Structure formats: C-alpha cells, structure tokens
JSON list of C-alpha atoms in Angstrom, two decimals:
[
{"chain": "A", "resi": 1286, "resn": "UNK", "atom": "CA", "xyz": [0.00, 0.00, 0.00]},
{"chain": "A", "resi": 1287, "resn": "UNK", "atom": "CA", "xyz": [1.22, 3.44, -1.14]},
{"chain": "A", "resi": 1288, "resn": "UNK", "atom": "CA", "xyz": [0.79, 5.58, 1.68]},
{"chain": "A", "resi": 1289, "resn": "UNK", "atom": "CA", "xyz": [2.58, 8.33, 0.26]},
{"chain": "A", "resi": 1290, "resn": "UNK", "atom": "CA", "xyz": [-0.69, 9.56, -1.77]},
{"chain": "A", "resi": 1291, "resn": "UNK", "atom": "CA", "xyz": [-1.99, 12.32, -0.61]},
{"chain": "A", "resi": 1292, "resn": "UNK", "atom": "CA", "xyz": [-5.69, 12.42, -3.02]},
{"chain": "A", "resi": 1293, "resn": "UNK", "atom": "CA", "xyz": [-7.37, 10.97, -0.85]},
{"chain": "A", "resi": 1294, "resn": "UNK", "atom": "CA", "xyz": [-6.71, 14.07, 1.87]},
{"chain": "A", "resi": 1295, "resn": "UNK", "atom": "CA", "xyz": [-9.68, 15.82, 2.76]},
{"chain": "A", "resi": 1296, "resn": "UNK", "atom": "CA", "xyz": [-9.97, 19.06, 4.21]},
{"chain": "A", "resi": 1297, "resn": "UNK", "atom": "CA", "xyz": [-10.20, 20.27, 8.02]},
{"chain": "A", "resi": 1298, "resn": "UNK", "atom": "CA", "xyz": [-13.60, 21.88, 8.36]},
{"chain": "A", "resi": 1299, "resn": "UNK", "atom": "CA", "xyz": [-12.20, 23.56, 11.65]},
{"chain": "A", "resi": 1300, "resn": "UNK", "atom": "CA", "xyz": [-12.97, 27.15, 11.61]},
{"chain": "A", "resi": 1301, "resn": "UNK", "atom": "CA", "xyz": [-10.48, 29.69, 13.66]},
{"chain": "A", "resi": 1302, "resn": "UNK", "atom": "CA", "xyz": [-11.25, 32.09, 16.10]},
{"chain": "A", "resi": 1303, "resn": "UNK", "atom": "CA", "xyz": [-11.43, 35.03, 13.37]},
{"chain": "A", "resi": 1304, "resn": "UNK", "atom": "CA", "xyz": [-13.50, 32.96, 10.83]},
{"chain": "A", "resi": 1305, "resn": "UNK", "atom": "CA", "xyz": [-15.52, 32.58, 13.89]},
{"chain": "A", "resi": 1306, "resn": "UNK", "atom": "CA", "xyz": [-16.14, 36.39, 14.84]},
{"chain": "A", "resi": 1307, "resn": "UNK", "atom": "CA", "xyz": [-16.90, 36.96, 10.60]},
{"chain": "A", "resi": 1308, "resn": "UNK", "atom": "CA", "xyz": [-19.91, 34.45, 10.75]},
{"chain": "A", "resi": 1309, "resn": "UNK", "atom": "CA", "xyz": [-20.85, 36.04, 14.11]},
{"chain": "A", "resi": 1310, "resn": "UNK", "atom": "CA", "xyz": [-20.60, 39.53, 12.36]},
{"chain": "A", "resi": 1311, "resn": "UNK", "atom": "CA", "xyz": [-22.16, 38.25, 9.32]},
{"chain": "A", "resi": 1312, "resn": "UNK", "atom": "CA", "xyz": [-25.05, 36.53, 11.35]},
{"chain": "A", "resi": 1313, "resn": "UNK", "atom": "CA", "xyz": [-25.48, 40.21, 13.06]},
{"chain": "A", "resi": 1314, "resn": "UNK", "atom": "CA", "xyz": [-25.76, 42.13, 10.09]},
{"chain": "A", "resi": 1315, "resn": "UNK", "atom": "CA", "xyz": [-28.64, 39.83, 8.71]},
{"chain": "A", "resi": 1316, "resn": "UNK", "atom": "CA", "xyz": [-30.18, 40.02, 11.45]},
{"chain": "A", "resi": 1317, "resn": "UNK", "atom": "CA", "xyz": [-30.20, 43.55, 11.41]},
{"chain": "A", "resi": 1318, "resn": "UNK", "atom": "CA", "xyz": [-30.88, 44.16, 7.90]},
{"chain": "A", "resi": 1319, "resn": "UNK", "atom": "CA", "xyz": [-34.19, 41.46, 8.36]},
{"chain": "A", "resi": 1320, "resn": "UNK", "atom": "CA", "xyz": [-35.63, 43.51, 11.53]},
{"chain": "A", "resi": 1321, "resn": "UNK", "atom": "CA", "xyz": [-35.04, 46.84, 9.39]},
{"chain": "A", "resi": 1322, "resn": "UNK", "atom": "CA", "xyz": [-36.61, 45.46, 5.79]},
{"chain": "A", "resi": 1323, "resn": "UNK", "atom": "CA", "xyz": [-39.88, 44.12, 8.41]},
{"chain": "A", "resi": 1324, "resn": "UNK", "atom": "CA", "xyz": [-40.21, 47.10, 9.79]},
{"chain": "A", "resi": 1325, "resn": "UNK", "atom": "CA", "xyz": [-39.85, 49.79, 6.96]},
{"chain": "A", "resi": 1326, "resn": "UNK", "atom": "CA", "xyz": [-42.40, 47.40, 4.63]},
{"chain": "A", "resi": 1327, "resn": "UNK", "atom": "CA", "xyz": [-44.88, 47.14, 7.40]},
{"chain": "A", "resi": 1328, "resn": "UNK", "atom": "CA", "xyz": [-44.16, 43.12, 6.68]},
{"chain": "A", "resi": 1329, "resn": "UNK", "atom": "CA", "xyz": [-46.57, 41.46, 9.58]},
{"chain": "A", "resi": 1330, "resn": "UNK", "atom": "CA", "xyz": [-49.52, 44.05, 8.22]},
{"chain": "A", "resi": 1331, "resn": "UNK", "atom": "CA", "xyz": [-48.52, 42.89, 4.86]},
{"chain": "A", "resi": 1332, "resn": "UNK", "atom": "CA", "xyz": [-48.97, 39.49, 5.33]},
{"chain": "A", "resi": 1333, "resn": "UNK", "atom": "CA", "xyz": [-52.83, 40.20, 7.22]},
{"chain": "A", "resi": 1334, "resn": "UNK", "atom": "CA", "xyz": [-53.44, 42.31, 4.85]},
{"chain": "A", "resi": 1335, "resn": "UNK", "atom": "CA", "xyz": [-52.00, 39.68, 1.73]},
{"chain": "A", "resi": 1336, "resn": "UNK", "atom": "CA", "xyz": [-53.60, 36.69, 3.42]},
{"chain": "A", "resi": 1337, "resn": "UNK", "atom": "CA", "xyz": [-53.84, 35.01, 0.16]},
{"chain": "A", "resi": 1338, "resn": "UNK", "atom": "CA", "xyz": [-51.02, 36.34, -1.19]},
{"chain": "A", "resi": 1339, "resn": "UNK", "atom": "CA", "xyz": [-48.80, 35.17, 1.91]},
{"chain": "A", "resi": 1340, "resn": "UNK", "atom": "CA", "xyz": [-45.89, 33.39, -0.21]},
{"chain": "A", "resi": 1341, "resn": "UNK", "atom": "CA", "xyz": [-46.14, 36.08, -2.20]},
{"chain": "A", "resi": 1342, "resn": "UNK", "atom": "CA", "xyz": [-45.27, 39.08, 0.33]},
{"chain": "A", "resi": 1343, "resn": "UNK", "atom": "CA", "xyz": [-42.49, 36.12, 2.26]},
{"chain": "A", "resi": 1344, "resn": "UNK", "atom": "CA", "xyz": [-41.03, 35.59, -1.37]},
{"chain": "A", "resi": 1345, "resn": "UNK", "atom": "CA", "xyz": [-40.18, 39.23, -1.72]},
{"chain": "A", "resi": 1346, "resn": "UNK", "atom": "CA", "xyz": [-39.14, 40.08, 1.79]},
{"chain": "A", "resi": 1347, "resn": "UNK", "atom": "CA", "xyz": [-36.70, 37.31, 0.83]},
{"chain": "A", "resi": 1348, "resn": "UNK", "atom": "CA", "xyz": [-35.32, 38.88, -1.92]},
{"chain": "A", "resi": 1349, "resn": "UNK", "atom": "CA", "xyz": [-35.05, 42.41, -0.61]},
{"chain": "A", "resi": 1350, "resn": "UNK", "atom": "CA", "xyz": [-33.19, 40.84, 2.28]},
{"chain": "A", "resi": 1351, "resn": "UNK", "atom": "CA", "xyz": [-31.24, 38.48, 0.08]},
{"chain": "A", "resi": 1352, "resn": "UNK", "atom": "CA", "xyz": [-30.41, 41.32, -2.51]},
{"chain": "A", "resi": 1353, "resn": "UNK", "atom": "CA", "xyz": [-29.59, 43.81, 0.09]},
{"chain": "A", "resi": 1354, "resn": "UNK", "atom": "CA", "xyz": [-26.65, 41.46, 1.44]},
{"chain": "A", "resi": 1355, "resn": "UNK", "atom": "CA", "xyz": [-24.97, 40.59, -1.39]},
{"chain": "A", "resi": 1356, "resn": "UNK", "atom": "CA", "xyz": [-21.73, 40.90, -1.63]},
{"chain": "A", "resi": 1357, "resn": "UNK", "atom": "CA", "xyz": [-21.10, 42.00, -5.21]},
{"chain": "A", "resi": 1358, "resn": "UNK", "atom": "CA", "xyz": [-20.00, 45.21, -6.46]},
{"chain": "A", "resi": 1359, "resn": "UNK", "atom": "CA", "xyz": [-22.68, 45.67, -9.19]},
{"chain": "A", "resi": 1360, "resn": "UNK", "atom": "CA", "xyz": [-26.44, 44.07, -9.38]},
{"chain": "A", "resi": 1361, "resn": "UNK", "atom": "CA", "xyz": [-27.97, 43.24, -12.31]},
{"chain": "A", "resi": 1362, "resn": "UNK", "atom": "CA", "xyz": [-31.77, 45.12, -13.06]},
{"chain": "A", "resi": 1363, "resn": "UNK", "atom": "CA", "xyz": [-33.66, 45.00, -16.06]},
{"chain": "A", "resi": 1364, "resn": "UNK", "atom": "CA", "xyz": [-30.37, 43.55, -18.20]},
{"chain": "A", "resi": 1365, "resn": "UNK", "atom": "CA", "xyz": [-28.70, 46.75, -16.84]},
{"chain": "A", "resi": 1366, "resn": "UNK", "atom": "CA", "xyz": [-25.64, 46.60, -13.99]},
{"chain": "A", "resi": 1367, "resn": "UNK", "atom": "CA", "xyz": [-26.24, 49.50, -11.52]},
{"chain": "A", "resi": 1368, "resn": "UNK", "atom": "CA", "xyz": [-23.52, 49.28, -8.33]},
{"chain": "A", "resi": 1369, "resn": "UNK", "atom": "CA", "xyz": [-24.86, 47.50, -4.85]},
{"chain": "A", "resi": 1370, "resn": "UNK", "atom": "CA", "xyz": [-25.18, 50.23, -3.19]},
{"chain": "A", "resi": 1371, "resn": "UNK", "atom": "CA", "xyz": [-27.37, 52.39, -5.44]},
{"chain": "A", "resi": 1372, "resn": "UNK", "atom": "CA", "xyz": [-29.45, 49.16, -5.63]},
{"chain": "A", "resi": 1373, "resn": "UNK", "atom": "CA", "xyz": [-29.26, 48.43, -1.62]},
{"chain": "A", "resi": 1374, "resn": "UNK", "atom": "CA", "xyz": [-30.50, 52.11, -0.91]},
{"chain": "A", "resi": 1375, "resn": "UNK", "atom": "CA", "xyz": [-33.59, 51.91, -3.09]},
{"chain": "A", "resi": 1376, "resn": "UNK", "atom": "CA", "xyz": [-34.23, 48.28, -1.83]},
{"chain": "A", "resi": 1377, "resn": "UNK", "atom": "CA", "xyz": [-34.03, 49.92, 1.75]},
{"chain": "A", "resi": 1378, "resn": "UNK", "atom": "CA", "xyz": [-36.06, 53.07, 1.39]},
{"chain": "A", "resi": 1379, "resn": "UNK", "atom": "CA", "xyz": [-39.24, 50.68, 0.01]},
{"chain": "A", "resi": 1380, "resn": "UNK", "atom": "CA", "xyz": [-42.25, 50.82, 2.40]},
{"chain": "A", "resi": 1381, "resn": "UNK", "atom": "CA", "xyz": [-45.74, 48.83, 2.62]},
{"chain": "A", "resi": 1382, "resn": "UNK", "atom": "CA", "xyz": [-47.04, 51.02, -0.16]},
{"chain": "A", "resi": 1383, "resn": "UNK", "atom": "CA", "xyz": [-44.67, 50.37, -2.65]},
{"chain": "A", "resi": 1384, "resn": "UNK", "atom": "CA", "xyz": [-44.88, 46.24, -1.70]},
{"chain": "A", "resi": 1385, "resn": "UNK", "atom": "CA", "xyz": [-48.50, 46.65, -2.08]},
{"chain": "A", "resi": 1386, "resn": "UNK", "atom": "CA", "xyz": [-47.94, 48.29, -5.42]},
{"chain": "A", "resi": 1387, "resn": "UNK", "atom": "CA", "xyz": [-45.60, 45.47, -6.51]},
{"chain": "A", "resi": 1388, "resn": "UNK", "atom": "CA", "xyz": [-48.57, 43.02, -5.46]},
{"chain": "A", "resi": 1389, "resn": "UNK", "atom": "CA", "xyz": [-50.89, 44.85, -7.53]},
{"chain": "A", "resi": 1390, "resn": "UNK", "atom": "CA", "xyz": [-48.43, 44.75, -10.66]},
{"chain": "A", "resi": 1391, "resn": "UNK", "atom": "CA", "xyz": [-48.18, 41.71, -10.28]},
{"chain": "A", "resi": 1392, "resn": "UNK", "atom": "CA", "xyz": [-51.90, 40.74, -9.94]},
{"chain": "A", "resi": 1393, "resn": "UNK", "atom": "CA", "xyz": [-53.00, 42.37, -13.62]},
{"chain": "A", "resi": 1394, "resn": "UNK", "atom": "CA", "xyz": [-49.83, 41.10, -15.30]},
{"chain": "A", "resi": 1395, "resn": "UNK", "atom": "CA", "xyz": [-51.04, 38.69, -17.90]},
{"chain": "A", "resi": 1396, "resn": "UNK", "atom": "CA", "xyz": [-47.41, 38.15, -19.68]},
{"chain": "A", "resi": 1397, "resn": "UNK", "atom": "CA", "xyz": [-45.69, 35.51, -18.86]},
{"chain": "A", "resi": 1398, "resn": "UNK", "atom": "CA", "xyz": [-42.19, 35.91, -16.73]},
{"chain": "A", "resi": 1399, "resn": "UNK", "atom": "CA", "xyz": [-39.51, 33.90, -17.56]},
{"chain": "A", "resi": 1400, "resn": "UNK", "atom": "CA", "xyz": [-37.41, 35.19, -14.99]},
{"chain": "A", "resi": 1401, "resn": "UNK", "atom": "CA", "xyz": [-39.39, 35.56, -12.06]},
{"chain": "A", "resi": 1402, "resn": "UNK", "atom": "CA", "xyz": [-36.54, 36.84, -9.43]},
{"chain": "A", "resi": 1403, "resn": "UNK", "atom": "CA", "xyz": [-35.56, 39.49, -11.63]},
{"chain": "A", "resi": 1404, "resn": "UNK", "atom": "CA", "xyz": [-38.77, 40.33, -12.69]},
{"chain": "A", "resi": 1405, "resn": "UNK", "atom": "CA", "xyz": [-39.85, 40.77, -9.23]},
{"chain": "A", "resi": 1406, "resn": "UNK", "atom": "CA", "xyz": [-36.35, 42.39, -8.37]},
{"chain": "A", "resi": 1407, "resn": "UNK", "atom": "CA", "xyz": [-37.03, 45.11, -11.40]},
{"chain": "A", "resi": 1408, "resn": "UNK", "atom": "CA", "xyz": [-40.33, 46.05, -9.92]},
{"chain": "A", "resi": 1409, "resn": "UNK", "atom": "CA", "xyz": [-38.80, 46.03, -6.31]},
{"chain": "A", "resi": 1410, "resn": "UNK", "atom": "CA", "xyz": [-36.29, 48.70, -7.52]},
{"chain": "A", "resi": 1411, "resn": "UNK", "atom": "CA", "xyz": [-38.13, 50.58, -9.77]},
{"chain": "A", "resi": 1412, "resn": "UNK", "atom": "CA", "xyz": [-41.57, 50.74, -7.20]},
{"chain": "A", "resi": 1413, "resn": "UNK", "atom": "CA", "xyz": [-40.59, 54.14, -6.00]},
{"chain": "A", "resi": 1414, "resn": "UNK", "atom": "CA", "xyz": [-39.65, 55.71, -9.51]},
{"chain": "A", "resi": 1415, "resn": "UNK", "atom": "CA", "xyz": [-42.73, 54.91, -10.93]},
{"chain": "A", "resi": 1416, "resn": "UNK", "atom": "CA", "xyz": [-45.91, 54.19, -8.05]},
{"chain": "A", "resi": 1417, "resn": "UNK", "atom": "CA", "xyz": [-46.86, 57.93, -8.39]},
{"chain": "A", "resi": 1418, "resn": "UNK", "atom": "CA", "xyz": [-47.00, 57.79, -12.36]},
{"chain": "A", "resi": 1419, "resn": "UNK", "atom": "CA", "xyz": [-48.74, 54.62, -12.00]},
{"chain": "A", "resi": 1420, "resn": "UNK", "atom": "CA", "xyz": [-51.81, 55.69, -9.55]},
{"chain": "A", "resi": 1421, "resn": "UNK", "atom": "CA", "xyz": [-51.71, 59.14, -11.84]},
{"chain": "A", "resi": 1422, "resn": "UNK", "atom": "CA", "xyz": [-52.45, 56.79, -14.83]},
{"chain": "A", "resi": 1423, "resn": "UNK", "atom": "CA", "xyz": [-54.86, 54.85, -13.16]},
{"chain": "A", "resi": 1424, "resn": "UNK", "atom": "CA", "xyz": [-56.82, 58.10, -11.91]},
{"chain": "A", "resi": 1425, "resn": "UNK", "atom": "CA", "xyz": [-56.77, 59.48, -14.83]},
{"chain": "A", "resi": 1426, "resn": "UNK", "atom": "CA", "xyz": [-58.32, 56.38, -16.65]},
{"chain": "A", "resi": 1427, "resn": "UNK", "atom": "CA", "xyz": [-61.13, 55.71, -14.03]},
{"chain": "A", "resi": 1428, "resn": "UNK", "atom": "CA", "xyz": [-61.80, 58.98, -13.13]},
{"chain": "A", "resi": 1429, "resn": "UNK", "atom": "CA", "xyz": [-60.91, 61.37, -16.40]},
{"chain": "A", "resi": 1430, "resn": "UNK", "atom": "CA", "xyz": [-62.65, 64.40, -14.59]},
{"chain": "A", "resi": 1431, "resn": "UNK", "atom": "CA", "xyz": [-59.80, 64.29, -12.07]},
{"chain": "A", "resi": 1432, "resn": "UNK", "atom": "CA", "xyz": [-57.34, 64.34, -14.61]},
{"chain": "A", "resi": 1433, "resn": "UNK", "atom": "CA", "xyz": [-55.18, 68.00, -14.74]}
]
C-alpha cells in the first residue's frame, strides 16, 4: 500500500477564532438588515393584509433581504448593472405602499415571466420611480374628470 498519496486528503472543516467572529458579524448584520426590511415594509400588516397572497409578500421580503446582502459590487436590473449600493439604498427606502404596489403589478400582469426573481427584483427597484406615475395613470383612466 502506497501511503505516500496524498488524493485521498480531505480538508479540516475547523474554523479559527477570526473565521468565527466573521460568521458572528455576518449573522449580526442579517439580522439587522431582516428587523429593518420588516419594519420599513410594514411586513406582519402585509402578510394580514396579503392573506392570500402570503408566499407572495415572504417571497419578496426574501429577496429584498437576500439582494440587500450581497456581496457583489454591481447588481444586475432590467439587463442593466447599476452598483450594490445604489441598488441596496432603493431596496431599503421601500415601504408597505410600494410592496403593495408590486402586489398589484403583479396581480393584472397577464405576460408571462420567464425570470421571475428578476422580474420581481425590477419592480422592487423601480416601485418608487414609478408608483406615483402609475396611480396618476390609473386616476386618470377611471376617473378622467380628475385628470389635470
């Protein structure tokens, strides 16, 4: 027997003290970023309010909170790279109103999405640019003599 191979060597999975204190840090910042994402989108209200739409409103907390941690120096929107923390900022400022808007988008699309992460993810970051337009349009349409 050859017991000079070394293949068959497998790796220590022992982490150090400072590898340690990373995941700890790591593990903080979630945290933190999760309590903040609840709170500014109103996220136990949203899922009364979204009873049938519960998965839903959990699938996009998820991805606000997943998007908002990455790592990466740019995030791609819409086939467009804009850097992570334009992208984080936006994701952070959103509030129940613009998740509510998102739902509603979502609820008279009749297209299908191929990409359903970063179709969500585009209306996620573009909910604030364009909710006011929207409701505008929407007034206008329903209720023409409101319209300026």
């Amino acid at each position: 027997m050859n017991y000079n191979n070394q293949s068959n060597i497998t790796s220590n999975h022992i982490k150090s003290d400072g590898d340690r204190i990373r995941c700890d840090q790591k593990e903080q910042t979630i945290n933190a970023y999760a309590e903040l994402v609840k709170k500014n989108i109103d996220f136990d209200v949203l899922l009364h309010t979204y009873s049938r739409e519960q998965d839903l409103v959990e699938e996009i907390y998820q991805l606000i909170l997943e998007t908002v941690q990455t790592e990466k120096d740019m995030i791609r929107i819409a086939g467009e790279y804009y850097p992570a923390g334009f992208v984080k900022g936006k994701l952070l400022k959103l509030n129940y109103s613009h998740i509510e808007y998102v739902l509603e988008c979502m609820d008279k699309n009749t297209t299908k999405v191929r990409n359903i992460k970063q179709y969500l993810l585009a209306a996620l970051f573009n909910a604030p640019s364009t909710i006011g337009s929207y409701y505008k349009a929407a007034v206008n349409h329903d209720m023409p003599q409101y319209a300026n």
